[in-house]
Amino acid sequence: RVPPAVWDVRVRTIGLHGSLFRPTSIMGSSRVLRVVSMCVVATTALVIAAPASQAPPEKLPVILTWSSTVTSTETVPNGPEQHSVGVAAYQQDALQNRSAWVSNRNPFVADFNKMVAYFVDGRQTCQYFCKLLGDTPCNSQLDGNALCGYDYENRAKYIGEESLPQGQTYHYHFGDPLGIIPMADHDMYLSTSTLLPVRYDVNLHPFGKEVGKISSLYTNFSTATPDANYFTVGNEEYCQEGSEAQCDNTMQRIRGALLMMRK
């Protein structure tokens, strides 16, 4: 039989109060062992289940191929909130150079090899196309969600760790100046466990004029090659180029920064 005093020391060593769990018999010792084992197993399970944090990268990660459901809330001074939900998809690799926005609000498919943007309906059927002049997936007036580009890659600074409803994140901030004139502020939040985007906030204030804010939440983020259906353009062979007025107006209506700056 193990003396009670010895058990008292052992129980206290693992953090349980000896006066409550000190055994007075061999049967009592077995009960304590079972209680202690259950506590240790439960604690171990909790530790394993918690996602491990990675160190914050010095710069924002450049992600050229990805897809995600994006839920955006857009606000303008003295105006109602506007909401959009859809799938943003990018594919920049040895085979393709394209992006798409699949939604019931201004959906499009952009082919940067052909330098053409197809504006489609809810069934991905082409309505008309517009030529892209000097655009790249990382620098395009079509979309503000690209996870690359000069400002994104060179101006972003790590701010610190922040807790959001979506979980623990690393916060980065960068400006979007025109020369020395501030035009917008960008705040990106990465998951501490995956280092993938969770939220992206943009505050648009060209030439000091507050024109709007966009807050986008990313869910089901994947860096795998996006589903080819996102880039499908129905009736492509019969699609006609849009008029000058159509293309000018459409480029200004596309969601992202220019949606608010030009409408």
CSV table of N, CA, C and O in Angstrom, one decimal, residues 3 28 44 74-75 78 87 91 94-95 99 111 133 157 175-176 185 189 216 228 230 261:
chain,number,residue,atom,x,y,z
A,3,PRO,N,1.7,4.9,1.0
A,3,PRO,CA,1.3,5.8,2.1
A,3,PRO,C,0.5,7.0,1.5
A,3,PRO,O,0.9,7.5,0.4
A,28,GLY,N,-9.5,3.7,-3.0
A,28,GLY,CA,-9.5,5.1,-3.2
A,28,GLY,C,-8.4,5.6,-4.1
A,28,GLY,O,-8.5,6.5,-4.9
A,44,THR,N,-5.4,17.0,-22.9
A,44,THR,CA,-4.5,16.7,-24.0
A,44,THR,C,-5.4,16.9,-25.3
A,44,THR,O,-4.9,17.4,-26.3
A,74,GLU,N,-20.7,47.2,-48.4
A,74,GLU,CA,-20.2,48.5,-48.9
A,74,GLU,C,-21.1,49.7,-48.4
A,74,GLU,O,-22.3,49.6,-48.4
A,75,THR,N,-20.4,50.7,-47.9
A,75,THR,CA,-21.1,51.8,-47.3
A,75,THR,C,-20.6,53.1,-47.9
A,75,THR,O,-19.4,53.2,-48.2
A,78,ASN,N,-24.0,59.0,-46.3
A,78,ASN,CA,-25.4,59.3,-46.4
A,78,ASN,C,-26.1,58.4,-47.4
A,78,ASN,O,-27.1,58.8,-48.1
A,87,VAL,N,-18.4,34.2,-55.6
A,87,VAL,CA,-17.2,33.5,-55.6
A,87,VAL,C,-16.1,34.3,-56.5
A,87,VAL,O,-16.4,34.6,-57.6
A,91,GLN,N,-6.7,32.5,-61.4
A,91,GLN,CA,-5.8,31.4,-61.9
A,91,GLN,C,-4.7,32.0,-62.7
A,91,GLN,O,-4.9,32.4,-63.9
A,94,ALA,N,1.1,28.3,-65.4
A,94,ALA,CA,1.6,28.1,-66.7
A,94,ALA,C,0.6,27.9,-67.8
A,94,ALA,O,0.9,28.0,-69.0
A,95,LEU,N,-0.6,27.6,-67.4
A,95,LEU,CA,-1.7,27.3,-68.4
A,95,LEU,C,-2.6,28.5,-68.6
A,95,LEU,O,-3.1,28.7,-69.7
A,99,SER,N,-9.3,35.6,-64.3
A,99,SER,CA,-10.0,35.8,-63.0
A,99,SER,C,-11.5,35.8,-63.3
A,99,SER,O,-11.9,36.0,-64.5
A,111,ASP,N,-10.0,37.2,-69.2
A,111,ASP,CA,-9.0,36.4,-69.8
A,111,ASP,C,-7.8,37.4,-70.1
A,111,ASP,O,-7.9,38.1,-71.1
A,133,LEU,N,-7.1,47.0,-71.5
A,133,LEU,CA,-5.9,47.8,-72.0
A,133,LEU,C,-4.9,47.9,-70.9
A,133,LEU,O,-5.1,48.7,-70.0
A,157,LYS,N,2.4,46.8,-44.0
A,157,LYS,CA,3.1,46.7,-42.7
A,157,LYS,C,2.3,45.9,-41.7
A,157,LYS,O,1.1,46.0,-41.6
A,175,GLY,N,-1.2,51.7,-47.6
A,175,GLY,CA,-1.9,52.8,-48.3
A,175,GLY,C,-1.9,52.6,-49.8
A,175,GLY,O,-1.2,51.7,-50.3
A,176,ASP,N,-2.6,53.4,-50.5
A,176,ASP,CA,-2.7,53.4,-51.9
A,176,ASP,C,-2.6,54.8,-52.5
A,176,ASP,O,-3.6,55.4,-52.9
A,185,ASP,N,-7.0,53.5,-48.0
A,185,ASP,CA,-6.3,52.7,-46.9
A,185,ASP,C,-6.8,51.2,-47.0
A,185,ASP,O,-8.0,51.0,-47.1
A,189,TYR,N,-6.5,41.0,-43.0
A,189,TYR,CA,-6.4,40.2,-41.8
A,189,TYR,C,-6.2,38.7,-42.2
A,189,TYR,O,-7.0,38.2,-43.0
A,216,SER,N,-14.8,43.0,-46.8
A,216,SER,CA,-15.0,41.7,-47.4
A,216,SER,C,-14.6,40.6,-46.5
A,216,SER,O,-13.5,40.6,-46.0
A,228,ALA,N,-13.0,24.9,-63.2
A,228,ALA,CA,-13.0,25.5,-64.5
A,228,ALA,C,-14.3,26.1,-64.9
A,228,ALA,O,-14.4,27.0,-65.7
A,230,TYR,N,-16.0,28.2,-63.2
A,230,TYR,CA,-16.0,29.6,-62.9
A,230,TYR,C,-15.6,30.5,-64.1
A,230,TYR,O,-16.1,31.6,-64.2
A,261,MET,N,-16.0,54.7,-56.3
A,261,MET,CA,-15.3,55.9,-56.7
A,261,MET,C,-15.9,56.6,-57.9
A,261,MET,O,-15.8,57.8,-58.2
